[in-house]
Amino acid sequence: MKHWMSVVVTTLLCVSISYAQMTPKGVRLVSEKNSSMSLGNQNALVVQLPGMDGKIIGKAWESFIKNNYGGKAEMQRKTKEWFTDDISIPSIGGATPVDLHAQISTSKRGDSEMFLWVNMGTRFLSSREYPEQYAEAEKMLVQFATEVKRETARNELAEQEKELKRLEKELEKLQAAHDRYLKEIEKAKEVIKKAEDNIAQNGKEQEQMRQKISEQKNSLNNAQRKLQEIN
């Protein structure tokens, strides 16, 4: 009877966990999968992070482990896993430290998922063997997914602020150019005004010169007539 009650409680717990970890569209945010990692084929928790950048997820995981559990997640370049050694997470390992192995995968469409393997010491965390601890690990990943979304939003905000500053600088350049063009127009107006005055003065001087030429022609005619009278 006790065994039957234990099975019922475990089943109800798993059902409630699964329901709690659904996205608004009915897609499970965290699932369970047997997957290959550095220590062979082991049971993993998989958190879906659609539209999230892999680099942001990695940095967020590093900060998440440090800020929440005082641990250190280090990237193992050979295995491409974020490894955290002997970290104390009482809700999962109790008084016994656990090892965390995390791996991030990003599709060509830009959708990411993170695999988390929790080494309990003798075996890896699974919902069947450690239902309560598994539920806590799921909660941890849901919390982490929220943090990734928050960090992504922060980055987006920073990018938008950066773009706004860039556009504002471009506007400042355009305004400076506008003021420069206005000054050039004013200078051009002064040049045009001076040229117009010069044209007017030139017209007067031409008229005076024509008058002088006319007078000089008369003088020339008089000189020619005098010469003819002598002959």
Short mmCIF file of C-alpha atoms in Angstrom, two decimals:
data_model
loop_
_atom_site.label_atom_id
_atom_site.label_comp_id
_atom_site.label_asym_id
_atom_site.label_seq_id
_atom_site.Cartn_x
_atom_site.Cartn_y
_atom_site.Cartn_z
CA MET A 1 0.00 0.00 0.00
CA LYS A 2 2.82 2.38 0.90
CA HIS A 3 4.56 1.56 -2.37
CA TRP A 4 1.34 2.25 -4.33
CA MET A 5 0.88 5.62 -2.57
CA SER A 6 4.50 6.52 -3.33
CA VAL A 7 3.93 5.79 -7.04
CA VAL A 8 0.77 7.92 -7.07
CA VAL A 9 2.51 10.86 -5.36
CA THR A 10 5.48 10.62 -7.72
CA THR A 11 3.18 10.51 -10.77
CA LEU A 12 1.15 13.51 -9.60
CA LEU A 13 4.35 15.41 -8.87
CA CYS A 14 5.70 14.74 -12.37
CA VAL A 15 2.39 15.80 -13.96
CA SER A 16 2.32 19.03 -11.96
CA ILE A 17 5.96 19.72 -12.86
CA SER A 18 5.28 19.20 -16.57
CA TYR A 19 2.23 21.46 -16.48
CA ALA A 20 4.13 24.21 -14.66
CA GLN A 21 6.94 24.18 -17.18
CA MET A 22 4.77 24.84 -20.26
CA THR A 23 5.17 27.99 -22.35
CA PRO A 24 2.09 30.14 -23.11
CA LYS A 25 1.82 28.37 -26.50
CA GLY A 26 1.70 24.96 -24.85
CA VAL A 27 5.29 24.00 -25.72
CA ARG A 28 7.37 22.57 -22.90
CA LEU A 29 10.10 24.98 -21.85
CA VAL A 30 12.12 22.23 -20.14
CA SER A 31 12.20 18.63 -21.27
CA GLU A 32 14.19 15.50 -20.51
CA LYS A 33 16.43 13.73 -22.97
CA ASN A 34 19.17 11.12 -23.04
CA SER A 35 22.02 12.83 -24.89
CA SER A 36 25.72 12.44 -25.63
CA MET A 37 28.19 14.43 -23.53
CA SER A 38 31.80 14.22 -22.31
CA LEU A 39 31.00 11.34 -19.93
CA GLY A 40 29.01 9.30 -22.42
CA ASN A 41 25.29 9.11 -23.12
CA GLN A 42 23.55 10.56 -20.06
CA ASN A 43 20.19 11.94 -19.02
CA ALA A 44 19.89 15.70 -19.48
CA LEU A 45 17.42 18.49 -18.90
CA VAL A 46 16.89 20.54 -22.07
CA VAL A 47 15.67 24.13 -21.85
CA GLN A 48 14.31 25.77 -25.00
CA LEU A 49 15.57 29.31 -25.64
CA PRO A 50 14.08 30.38 -29.00
CA GLY A 51 15.61 33.42 -30.62
CA MET A 52 18.34 33.67 -27.99
CA ASP A 53 22.00 34.15 -28.89
CA GLY A 54 24.35 31.35 -27.82
CA LYS A 55 27.04 33.74 -26.56
CA ILE A 56 24.54 35.60 -24.40
CA ILE A 57 23.27 32.30 -23.00
CA GLY A 58 26.81 31.21 -22.09
CA LYS A 59 27.61 34.47 -20.30
CA ALA A 60 24.23 34.40 -18.58
CA TRP A 61 24.85 30.82 -17.34
CA GLU A 62 28.24 31.83 -15.98
CA SER A 63 26.67 34.76 -14.09
CA PHE A 64 23.66 32.70 -12.98
CA ILE A 65 25.81 30.01 -11.36
CA LYS A 66 28.04 32.58 -9.68
CA ASN A 67 25.29 34.90 -8.42
CA ASN A 68 22.87 32.21 -7.21
CA TYR A 69 25.14 29.44 -5.96
CA GLY A 70 28.61 30.95 -5.64
CA GLY A 71 29.92 28.48 -8.21
CA LYS A 72 32.12 28.86 -11.25
CA ALA A 73 31.06 27.67 -14.69
CA GLU A 74 34.06 27.26 -16.94
CA MET A 75 34.02 26.61 -20.66
CA GLN A 76 35.85 23.41 -21.54
CA ARG A 77 36.98 24.10 -25.09
CA LYS A 78 37.78 20.46 -25.80
CA THR A 79 34.32 19.18 -24.88
CA LYS A 80 32.48 22.46 -25.61
CA GLU A 81 30.76 22.18 -22.23
CA TRP A 82 30.33 24.63 -19.41
CA PHE A 83 31.58 22.65 -16.42
CA THR A 84 30.92 23.43 -12.76
CA ASP A 85 32.73 21.22 -10.27
CA ASP A 86 31.38 20.31 -6.80
CA ILE A 87 28.74 23.01 -6.53
CA SER A 88 26.37 23.10 -3.57
CA ILE A 89 22.72 23.26 -4.60
CA PRO A 90 20.83 21.99 -1.52
CA SER A 91 17.48 21.72 -3.33
CA ILE A 92 19.07 19.26 -5.79
CA GLY A 93 22.03 17.60 -4.11
CA GLY A 94 21.17 18.13 -0.46
CA ALA A 95 24.38 18.26 1.54
CA THR A 96 26.32 16.61 -1.30
CA PRO A 97 27.87 18.82 -3.98
CA VAL A 98 27.02 18.02 -7.60
CA ASP A 99 28.76 18.54 -10.92
CA LEU A 100 27.05 20.47 -13.70
CA HIS A 101 27.72 20.03 -17.40
CA ALA A 102 25.98 22.47 -19.75
CA GLN A 103 26.08 22.60 -23.51
CA ILE A 104 24.46 25.21 -25.76
CA SER A 105 23.23 24.48 -29.26
CA THR A 106 21.97 27.09 -31.75
CA SER A 107 20.16 26.27 -34.99
CA LYS A 108 20.56 28.08 -38.31
CA ARG A 109 17.27 29.86 -37.60
CA GLY A 110 18.79 31.33 -34.43
CA ASP A 111 16.84 29.21 -31.96
CA SER A 112 18.91 27.89 -29.05
CA GLU A 113 18.59 25.17 -26.46
CA MET A 114 20.75 24.30 -23.49
CA PHE A 115 21.44 20.78 -22.29
CA LEU A 116 22.14 20.42 -18.57
CA TRP A 117 23.54 17.23 -17.10
CA VAL A 118 23.58 17.01 -13.31
CA ASN A 119 26.06 14.47 -11.96
CA MET A 120 24.69 13.39 -8.59
CA GLY A 121 27.85 11.41 -7.80
CA THR A 122 26.85 7.86 -8.70
CA ARG A 123 24.43 8.65 -11.53
CA PHE A 124 22.92 11.55 -13.44
CA LEU A 125 19.74 13.37 -12.44
CA SER A 126 16.51 12.04 -13.95
CA SER A 127 12.83 12.51 -13.19
CA ARG A 128 12.39 8.77 -12.65
CA GLU A 129 15.13 8.27 -10.07
CA TYR A 130 15.10 11.73 -8.46
CA PRO A 131 11.62 13.20 -9.03
CA GLU A 132 11.81 15.89 -6.33
CA GLN A 133 15.35 16.96 -7.19
CA TYR A 134 14.46 16.92 -10.88
CA ALA A 135 11.53 19.26 -10.17
CA GLU A 136 13.92 21.67 -8.46
CA ALA A 137 16.34 21.48 -11.40
CA GLU A 138 13.47 22.30 -13.74
CA LYS A 139 12.56 25.31 -11.63
CA MET A 140 16.20 26.39 -11.72
CA LEU A 141 16.24 26.23 -15.52
CA VAL A 142 12.95 28.11 -15.81
CA GLN A 143 14.48 30.81 -13.61
CA PHE A 144 17.58 30.77 -15.79
CA ALA A 145 15.51 31.07 -18.98
CA THR A 146 13.87 34.17 -17.51
CA GLU A 147 17.30 35.58 -16.75
CA VAL A 148 18.44 34.90 -20.33
CA LYS A 149 15.37 36.74 -21.64
CA ARG A 150 16.14 39.61 -19.26
CA GLU A 151 19.78 39.74 -20.38
CA THR A 152 18.71 39.59 -24.03
CA ALA A 153 16.32 42.48 -23.40
CA ARG A 154 19.11 44.43 -21.69
CA ASN A 155 21.39 43.87 -24.67
CA GLU A 156 18.63 44.89 -27.05
CA LEU A 157 18.04 48.03 -24.98
CA ALA A 158 21.77 48.81 -25.04
CA GLU A 159 21.86 48.31 -28.82
CA GLN A 160 18.83 50.55 -29.29
CA GLU A 161 20.40 53.23 -27.07
CA LYS A 162 23.64 52.95 -29.05
CA GLU A 163 21.73 53.28 -32.33
CA LEU A 164 19.82 56.29 -30.97
CA LYS A 165 23.10 57.99 -30.02
CA ARG A 166 24.48 57.25 -33.49
CA LEU A 167 21.41 58.75 -35.15
CA GLU A 168 21.56 61.79 -32.87
CA LYS A 169 25.21 62.34 -33.86
CA GLU A 170 24.22 62.03 -37.51
CA LEU A 171 21.53 64.66 -36.90
CA GLU A 172 24.11 66.93 -35.27
CA LYS A 173 26.31 66.56 -38.38
CA LEU A 174 23.35 67.37 -40.62
CA GLN A 175 22.47 70.42 -38.51
CA ALA A 176 26.09 71.61 -38.64
CA ALA A 177 26.07 71.15 -42.42
CA HIS A 178 22.78 73.08 -42.60
CA ASP A 179 24.31 75.99 -40.66
CA ARG A 180 27.40 75.85 -42.89
CA TYR A 181 25.25 75.96 -46.02
CA LEU A 182 23.36 78.98 -44.67
CA LYS A 183 26.65 80.79 -44.06
CA GLU A 184 27.80 79.88 -47.56
CA ILE A 185 24.53 81.27 -48.93
CA GLU A 186 25.06 84.52 -47.00
CA LYS A 187 28.60 84.76 -48.38
CA ALA A 188 27.31 83.99 -51.86
CA LYS A 189 24.68 86.71 -51.47
CA GLU A 190 27.41 89.19 -50.55
CA VAL A 191 29.44 88.11 -53.59
CA ILE A 192 26.36 88.42 -55.82
CA LYS A 193 25.54 91.87 -54.38
CA LYS A 194 29.09 93.01 -54.97
CA ALA A 195 29.00 91.59 -58.51
CA GLU A 196 25.69 93.39 -59.19
CA ASP A 197 27.18 96.65 -57.94
CA ASN A 198 30.21 96.03 -60.13
CA ILE A 199 27.94 95.40 -63.13
CA ALA A 200 26.11 98.66 -62.49
CA GLN A 201 29.40 100.54 -62.14
CA ASN A 202 30.73 98.81 -65.23
CA GLY A 203 27.67 99.97 -67.19
CA LYS A 204 28.30 103.56 -66.15
CA GLU A 205 31.97 103.32 -67.03
CA GLN A 206 31.12 101.83 -70.45
CA GLU A 207 28.77 104.72 -71.13
CA GLN A 208 31.46 107.20 -70.13
CA MET A 209 33.94 105.39 -72.36
CA ARG A 210 31.54 105.51 -75.33
CA GLN A 211 31.18 109.25 -74.75
CA LYS A 212 34.94 109.70 -74.75
CA ILE A 213 35.25 107.58 -77.92
CA SER A 214 32.60 109.72 -79.61
CA GLU A 215 34.43 112.89 -78.60
CA GLN A 216 37.73 111.39 -79.76
CA LYS A 217 36.18 110.56 -83.16
CA ASN A 218 35.09 114.19 -83.48
CA SER A 219 38.59 115.35 -82.63
CA LEU A 220 39.99 112.95 -85.21
CA ASN A 221 37.61 114.24 -87.89
CA ASN A 222 38.59 117.82 -87.11
CA ALA A 223 42.29 116.95 -87.39
CA GLN A 224 41.71 115.22 -90.75
CA ARG A 225 39.74 118.21 -92.07
CA LYS A 226 42.50 120.63 -91.08
CA LEU A 227 45.03 118.49 -92.91
CA GLN A 228 42.91 118.44 -96.04
CA GLU A 229 42.45 122.25 -95.97
CA ILE A 230 46.22 122.70 -95.92
CA ASN A 231 46.67 120.56 -98.95
#
